[in-house]
mmCIF file of C-alpha atoms in Angstrom:
data_model
loop_
_atom_site.group_PDB
_atom_site.id
_atom_site.type_symbol
_atom_site.label_atom_id
_atom_site.label_comp_id
_atom_site.label_asym_id
_atom_site.label_seq_id
_atom_site.Cartn_x
_atom_site.Cartn_y
_atom_site.Cartn_z
ATOM 1 C CA UNK Y 290 134.929 130.831 107.806
ATOM 2 C CA UNK Y 291 131.824 128.685 108.269
ATOM 3 C CA UNK Y 292 131.252 126.123 105.512
ATOM 4 C CA UNK Y 293 128.022 127.063 103.728
ATOM 5 C CA UNK Y 294 128.156 124.533 100.907
ATOM 6 C CA UNK Y 295 124.756 122.863 100.626
ATOM 7 C CA UNK Y 296 124.236 119.427 102.096
ATOM 8 C CA UNK Y 297 122.096 117.054 100.035
ATOM 9 C CA UNK Y 298 119.380 115.506 102.204
ATOM 10 C CA UNK Y 299 117.727 112.419 100.710
ATOM 11 C CA UNK Y 300 114.278 111.346 101.914
ATOM 12 C CA UNK Y 301 112.978 107.917 100.916
ATOM 13 C CA UNK Y 302 109.315 107.103 100.468
ATOM 14 C CA UNK Y 303 106.988 104.276 101.380
ATOM 15 C CA UNK Y 304 108.030 100.636 100.852
ATOM 16 C CA UNK Y 305 111.727 101.598 100.772
ATOM 17 C CA UNK Y 306 114.463 102.603 103.199
ATOM 18 C CA UNK Y 307 117.517 104.849 103.220
ATOM 19 C CA UNK Y 308 119.601 102.202 101.418
ATOM 20 C CA UNK Y 309 117.521 102.836 98.297
ATOM 21 C CA UNK Y 310 119.722 105.912 97.818
ATOM 22 C CA UNK Y 311 123.034 103.993 97.951
ATOM 23 C CA UNK Y 312 123.863 104.407 94.265
ATOM 24 C CA UNK Y 313 123.145 108.130 94.446
ATOM 25 C CA UNK Y 314 125.098 108.559 97.683
ATOM 26 C CA UNK Y 315 128.133 106.841 96.167
ATOM 27 C CA UNK Y 316 128.111 109.191 93.185
ATOM 28 C CA UNK Y 317 127.728 112.307 95.325
ATOM 29 C CA UNK Y 318 130.529 111.254 97.673
ATOM 30 C CA UNK Y 319 132.793 110.678 94.669
ATOM 31 C CA UNK Y 320 132.308 114.395 93.966
ATOM 32 C CA UNK Y 321 132.982 115.343 97.608
ATOM 33 C CA UNK Y 322 129.376 116.462 98.095
ATOM 34 C CA UNK Y 323 128.127 116.038 101.648
ATOM 35 C CA UNK Y 324 124.986 113.949 101.798
ATOM 36 C CA UNK Y 325 122.612 112.569 104.426
ATOM 37 C CA UNK Y 326 120.040 109.845 103.703
ATOM 38 C CA UNK Y 327 117.286 110.302 106.261
ATOM 39 C CA UNK Y 328 115.359 107.407 107.824
ATOM 40 C CA UNK Y 329 111.832 108.631 107.071
ATOM 41 C CA UNK Y 330 109.547 107.319 109.864
ATOM 42 C CA UNK Y 331 106.518 106.775 107.541
ATOM 43 C CA UNK Y 332 104.082 107.234 110.444
ATOM 44 C CA UNK Y 333 102.196 110.437 109.560
ATOM 45 C CA UNK Y 334 102.832 113.325 107.218
ATOM 46 C CA UNK Y 335 102.888 115.841 110.049
ATOM 47 C CA UNK Y 336 105.331 113.928 112.239
ATOM 48 C CA UNK Y 337 107.495 112.744 109.319
ATOM 49 C CA UNK Y 338 107.895 116.334 108.130
ATOM 50 C CA UNK Y 339 108.643 117.535 111.656
ATOM 51 C CA UNK Y 340 111.386 114.912 111.926
ATOM 52 C CA UNK Y 341 112.961 116.022 108.635
ATOM 53 C CA UNK Y 342 112.776 119.649 109.760
ATOM 54 C CA UNK Y 343 114.673 118.637 112.922
ATOM 55 C CA UNK Y 344 117.334 116.881 110.830
ATOM 56 C CA UNK Y 345 117.709 120.006 108.694
ATOM 57 C CA UNK Y 346 118.038 122.196 111.766
ATOM 58 C CA UNK Y 347 120.669 119.861 113.188
ATOM 59 C CA UNK Y 348 122.752 120.096 110.014
ATOM 60 C CA UNK Y 349 122.915 123.850 110.462
ATOM 61 C CA UNK Y 350 123.762 124.572 106.830
ATOM 62 C CA UNK Y 351 121.802 125.143 103.618
ATOM 63 C CA UNK Y 352 120.287 121.924 102.300
ATOM 64 C CA UNK Y 353 118.963 120.665 98.998
ATOM 65 C CA UNK Y 354 116.035 118.344 99.720
ATOM 66 C CA UNK Y 355 115.646 115.307 97.459
ATOM 67 C CA UNK Y 356 112.708 112.940 97.826
ATOM 68 C CA UNK Y 357 111.320 109.742 96.371
ATOM 69 C CA UNK Y 358 107.609 108.875 96.184
ATOM 70 C CA UNK Y 359 105.726 109.696 99.426
ATOM 71 C CA UNK Y 360 108.912 111.465 100.515
ATOM 72 C CA UNK Y 361 107.837 114.265 98.191
ATOM 73 C CA UNK Y 362 104.890 114.901 100.482
ATOM 74 C CA UNK Y 363 107.294 115.109 103.406
ATOM 75 C CA UNK Y 364 109.798 117.540 101.881
ATOM 76 C CA UNK Y 365 107.035 119.781 100.552
ATOM 77 C CA UNK Y 366 105.835 120.224 104.135
ATOM 78 C CA UNK Y 367 109.271 120.240 105.797
ATOM 79 C CA UNK Y 368 110.610 122.934 103.471
ATOM 80 C CA UNK Y 369 107.643 125.276 103.811
ATOM 81 C CA UNK Y 370 108.880 128.627 105.145
ATOM 82 C CA UNK Y 371 112.194 126.973 106.002
ATOM 83 C CA UNK Y 372 115.072 129.310 105.239
ATOM 84 C CA UNK Y 373 117.627 126.494 105.394
ATOM 85 C CA UNK Y 374 116.258 124.844 102.237
ATOM 86 C CA UNK Y 375 117.590 126.106 98.905
ATOM 87 C CA UNK Y 376 115.718 123.807 96.509
ATOM 88 C CA UNK Y 377 113.701 120.644 95.968
ATOM 89 C CA UNK Y 378 114.281 117.588 93.787
ATOM 90 C CA UNK Y 379 111.351 115.224 93.231
ATOM 91 C CA UNK Y 380 112.326 111.687 92.171
ATOM 92 C CA UNK Y 381 109.194 109.786 91.078
ATOM 93 C CA UNK Y 382 107.669 111.808 93.903
ATOM 94 C CA UNK Y 383 104.506 113.615 94.892
ATOM 95 C CA UNK Y 384 104.578 117.419 94.944
ATOM 96 C CA UNK Y 385 101.269 118.192 96.663
ATOM 97 C CA UNK Y 386 99.315 121.385 97.107
ATOM 98 C CA UNK Y 387 97.532 122.312 100.327
ATOM 99 C CA UNK Y 388 95.099 119.592 101.387
ATOM 100 C CA UNK Y 389 96.177 117.022 98.789
ATOM 101 C CA UNK Y 390 97.206 113.551 99.963
ATOM 102 C CA UNK Y 391 99.198 110.759 98.363
ATOM 103 C CA UNK Y 392 96.256 108.427 97.729
ATOM 104 C CA UNK Y 393 94.207 111.212 96.185
ATOM 105 C CA UNK Y 394 97.011 112.310 93.884
ATOM 106 C CA UNK Y 395 97.857 108.761 92.777
ATOM 107 C CA UNK Y 396 94.299 108.381 91.460
ATOM 108 C CA UNK Y 397 94.139 111.734 89.653
ATOM 109 C CA UNK Y 398 95.213 109.988 86.436
ATOM 110 C CA UNK Y 399 94.657 106.373 85.404
ATOM 111 C CA UNK Y 400 97.480 103.857 85.583
ATOM 112 C CA UNK Y 401 98.445 103.148 89.194
ATOM 113 C CA UNK Y 402 98.202 99.459 90.119
ATOM 114 C CA UNK Y 403 99.500 99.906 93.667
ATOM 115 C CA UNK Y 404 96.174 99.336 95.408
ATOM 116 C CA UNK Y 405 95.899 95.743 94.205
ATOM 117 C CA UNK Y 406 99.493 95.003 95.292
ATOM 118 C CA UNK Y 407 99.133 96.022 98.927
ATOM 119 C CA UNK Y 408 98.687 94.059 102.115
ATOM 120 C CA UNK Y 409 97.020 95.913 104.985
ATOM 121 C CA UNK Y 410 97.196 94.884 108.634
ATOM 122 C CA UNK Y 411 96.388 96.585 111.942
ATOM 123 C CA UNK Y 412 99.095 98.106 114.125
ATOM 124 C CA UNK Y 413 98.909 100.412 117.107
ATOM 125 C CA UNK Y 414 97.124 103.540 115.968
ATOM 126 C CA UNK Y 415 95.665 102.247 112.701
ATOM 127 C CA UNK Y 416 96.512 100.207 109.620
ATOM 128 C CA UNK Y 417 99.921 99.636 108.075
ATOM 129 C CA UNK Y 418 100.506 98.940 104.381
ATOM 130 C CA UNK Y 419 103.196 96.952 102.570
ATOM 131 C CA UNK Y 420 103.608 95.648 99.028
ATOM 132 C CA UNK Y 421 103.162 91.878 98.769
ATOM 133 C CA UNK Y 422 106.541 90.260 98.251
ATOM 134 C CA UNK Y 423 105.264 88.070 95.390
ATOM 135 C CA UNK Y 424 104.470 91.158 93.288
ATOM 136 C CA UNK Y 425 107.050 93.609 94.652
ATOM 137 C CA UNK Y 426 109.426 93.489 91.707
ATOM 138 C CA UNK Y 427 106.673 93.848 89.125
ATOM 139 C CA UNK Y 428 105.004 96.679 91.010
ATOM 140 C CA UNK Y 429 107.922 98.639 92.424
ATOM 141 C CA UNK Y 430 111.196 97.651 90.798
ATOM 142 C CA UNK Y 431 110.576 96.013 87.419
ATOM 143 C CA UNK Y 432 113.952 97.133 86.023
ATOM 144 C CA UNK Y 433 115.953 95.998 89.080
ATOM 145 C CA UNK Y 434 117.633 92.533 89.020
ATOM 146 C CA UNK Y 435 115.425 89.877 90.608
ATOM 147 C CA UNK Y 436 117.800 89.087 93.474
ATOM 148 C CA UNK Y 437 118.130 92.753 94.431
ATOM 149 C CA UNK Y 438 114.377 93.292 94.131
ATOM 150 C CA UNK Y 439 113.808 90.329 96.457
ATOM 151 C CA UNK Y 440 116.047 91.946 99.072
ATOM 152 C CA UNK Y 441 114.173 95.228 98.668
ATOM 153 C CA UNK Y 442 110.855 93.424 99.113
ATOM 154 C CA UNK Y 443 111.996 91.696 102.303
ATOM 155 C CA UNK Y 444 113.445 94.874 103.830
ATOM 156 C CA UNK Y 445 110.798 97.347 102.697
ATOM 157 C CA UNK Y 446 109.570 99.876 105.258
ATOM 158 C CA UNK Y 447 105.776 99.725 105.596
ATOM 159 C CA UNK Y 448 103.807 102.963 105.739
ATOM 160 C CA UNK Y 449 100.700 103.779 107.714
ATOM 161 C CA UNK Y 450 97.428 104.354 105.928
ATOM 162 C CA UNK Y 451 97.189 107.582 107.912
ATOM 163 C CA UNK Y 452 100.384 108.914 106.330
ATOM 164 C CA UNK Y 453 99.125 108.304 102.808
ATOM 165 C CA UNK Y 454 95.711 109.849 103.449
ATOM 166 C CA UNK Y 455 96.756 112.964 105.404
ATOM 167 C CA UNK Y 456 96.425 116.137 103.370
ATOM 168 C CA UNK Y 457 99.341 118.554 103.113
ATOM 169 C CA UNK Y 458 98.944 120.809 106.180
ATOM 170 C CA UNK Y 459 100.772 123.930 105.016
ATOM 171 C CA UNK Y 460 98.880 126.482 102.981
ATOM 172 C CA UNK Y 461 102.109 127.470 101.216
ATOM 173 C CA UNK Y 462 103.699 124.366 99.619
ATOM 174 C CA UNK Y 463 107.454 124.762 99.357
ATOM 175 C CA UNK Y 464 107.516 124.368 95.557
ATOM 176 C CA UNK Y 465 105.611 127.647 95.252
ATOM 177 C CA UNK Y 466 108.564 129.606 96.632
ATOM 178 C CA UNK Y 467 111.596 127.362 96.040
ATOM 179 C CA UNK Y 468 113.133 126.171 92.752
ATOM 180 C CA UNK Y 469 112.303 122.562 91.939
ATOM 181 C CA UNK Y 470 113.537 119.812 89.654
ATOM 182 C CA UNK Y 471 111.718 116.623 88.667
ATOM 183 C CA UNK Y 472 113.100 113.325 87.382
ATOM 184 C CA UNK Y 473 110.633 110.518 86.834
ATOM 185 C CA UNK Y 474 109.916 107.212 85.112
ATOM 186 C CA UNK Y 475 107.490 106.518 82.291
ATOM 187 C CA UNK Y 476 107.136 102.948 83.603
ATOM 188 C CA UNK Y 477 106.149 103.943 87.142
ATOM 189 C CA UNK Y 478 103.317 101.648 88.311
ATOM 190 C CA UNK Y 479 102.823 103.414 91.637
ATOM 191 C CA UNK Y 480 102.444 106.964 90.364
ATOM 192 C CA UNK Y 481 101.223 107.424 86.766
ATOM 193 C CA UNK Y 482 103.621 109.274 84.489
ATOM 194 C CA UNK Y 483 100.819 111.692 83.567
ATOM 195 C CA UNK Y 484 100.765 112.799 87.197
ATOM 196 C CA UNK Y 485 104.525 113.323 87.250
ATOM 197 C CA UNK Y 486 104.256 115.533 84.164
ATOM 198 C CA UNK Y 487 101.336 117.441 85.657
ATOM 199 C CA UNK Y 488 103.100 118.059 88.972
ATOM 200 C CA UNK Y 489 106.302 119.247 87.302
ATOM 201 C CA UNK Y 490 104.368 121.675 85.111
ATOM 202 C CA UNK Y 491 102.254 122.919 88.017
ATOM 203 C CA UNK Y 492 105.350 123.565 90.100
ATOM 204 C CA UNK Y 493 107.024 125.505 87.289
ATOM 205 C CA UNK Y 494 109.985 123.153 87.545
ATOM 206 C CA UNK Y 495 113.386 124.519 86.534
ATOM 207 C CA UNK Y 496 114.214 121.056 85.208
ATOM 208 C CA UNK Y 497 112.100 118.047 84.266
ATOM 209 C CA UNK Y 498 113.482 114.769 82.925
ATOM 210 C CA UNK Y 499 111.538 111.659 81.985
ATOM 211 C CA UNK Y 500 113.405 108.338 82.013
ATOM 212 C CA UNK Y 501 112.130 105.861 79.424
ATOM 213 C CA UNK Y 502 111.439 102.321 80.582
ATOM 214 C CA UNK Y 503 112.314 102.913 84.226
ATOM 215 C CA UNK Y 504 110.322 101.692 87.223
ATOM 216 C CA UNK Y 505 109.202 103.471 90.377
ATOM 217 C CA UNK Y 506 112.507 102.506 92.042
ATOM 218 C CA UNK Y 507 114.356 105.120 90.032
ATOM 219 C CA UNK Y 508 117.084 105.858 92.578
ATOM 220 C CA UNK Y 509 117.992 102.149 92.567
ATOM 221 C CA UNK Y 510 117.791 101.406 88.849
ATOM 222 C CA UNK Y 511 118.944 104.777 87.454
ATOM 223 C CA UNK Y 512 121.169 106.395 90.100
ATOM 224 C CA UNK Y 513 123.238 108.208 87.455
ATOM 225 C CA UNK Y 514 120.148 109.976 86.094
ATOM 226 C CA UNK Y 515 118.995 110.914 89.570
ATOM 227 C CA UNK Y 516 122.466 112.172 90.485
ATOM 228 C CA UNK Y 517 122.597 114.251 87.304
ATOM 229 C CA UNK Y 518 119.398 116.045 88.312
ATOM 230 C CA UNK Y 519 120.766 116.668 91.806
ATOM 231 C CA UNK Y 520 123.962 118.115 90.329
ATOM 232 C CA UNK Y 521 121.886 120.309 88.034
ATOM 233 C CA UNK Y 522 120.019 121.639 91.071
ATOM 234 C CA UNK Y 523 123.252 122.247 92.989
ATOM 235 C CA UNK Y 524 124.761 123.992 89.980
ATOM 236 C CA UNK Y 525 121.818 126.323 89.806
#
């Protein structure tokens, strides 16, 4: 009999990489849950989502998509009209509607200080953005130990400006048809907590949990809380 247990697919966002899920992956593996942490290209929303769709197709089993930050844009597009996806978990992540982009959403409510923390430089095809290393911990990972935050700053994956300004292509965002869960930080300096609350309510989330005092790097600083939300989604 073919194994149809869901695979958890983790999609990181901008200024991070797949290792940002390590604490979550460890906890899922301890429970014998199959998990894949995808290397999100961070080049454009359309191509990033197409890549994740290809990964899902290659797995060939039902998947629960879990995303951090800009990764929420990607899974919302990748899961649209995708029968292999059983649910969505947004971890300090964007859950856009048609036409909305990450920059636009981050400014919907006051509180994001990301713009002042970014370095921009030209690369082939446009501009690339990264968080300045001298402010990375304060901006992205305030509740992560300094030494670990320094490693994260040095190994961060830059994102293109085009990716953050591209509106969601699909007219039917996946959260409109799939069950969703949200776990987010009240100390997020990239995405204001008011936006997280708004997005969870708009999506009609089956579960919504706010973590007091946590930073944007929630999967790094609070992997147990993130894992608990994933397990809740799998249990559903």
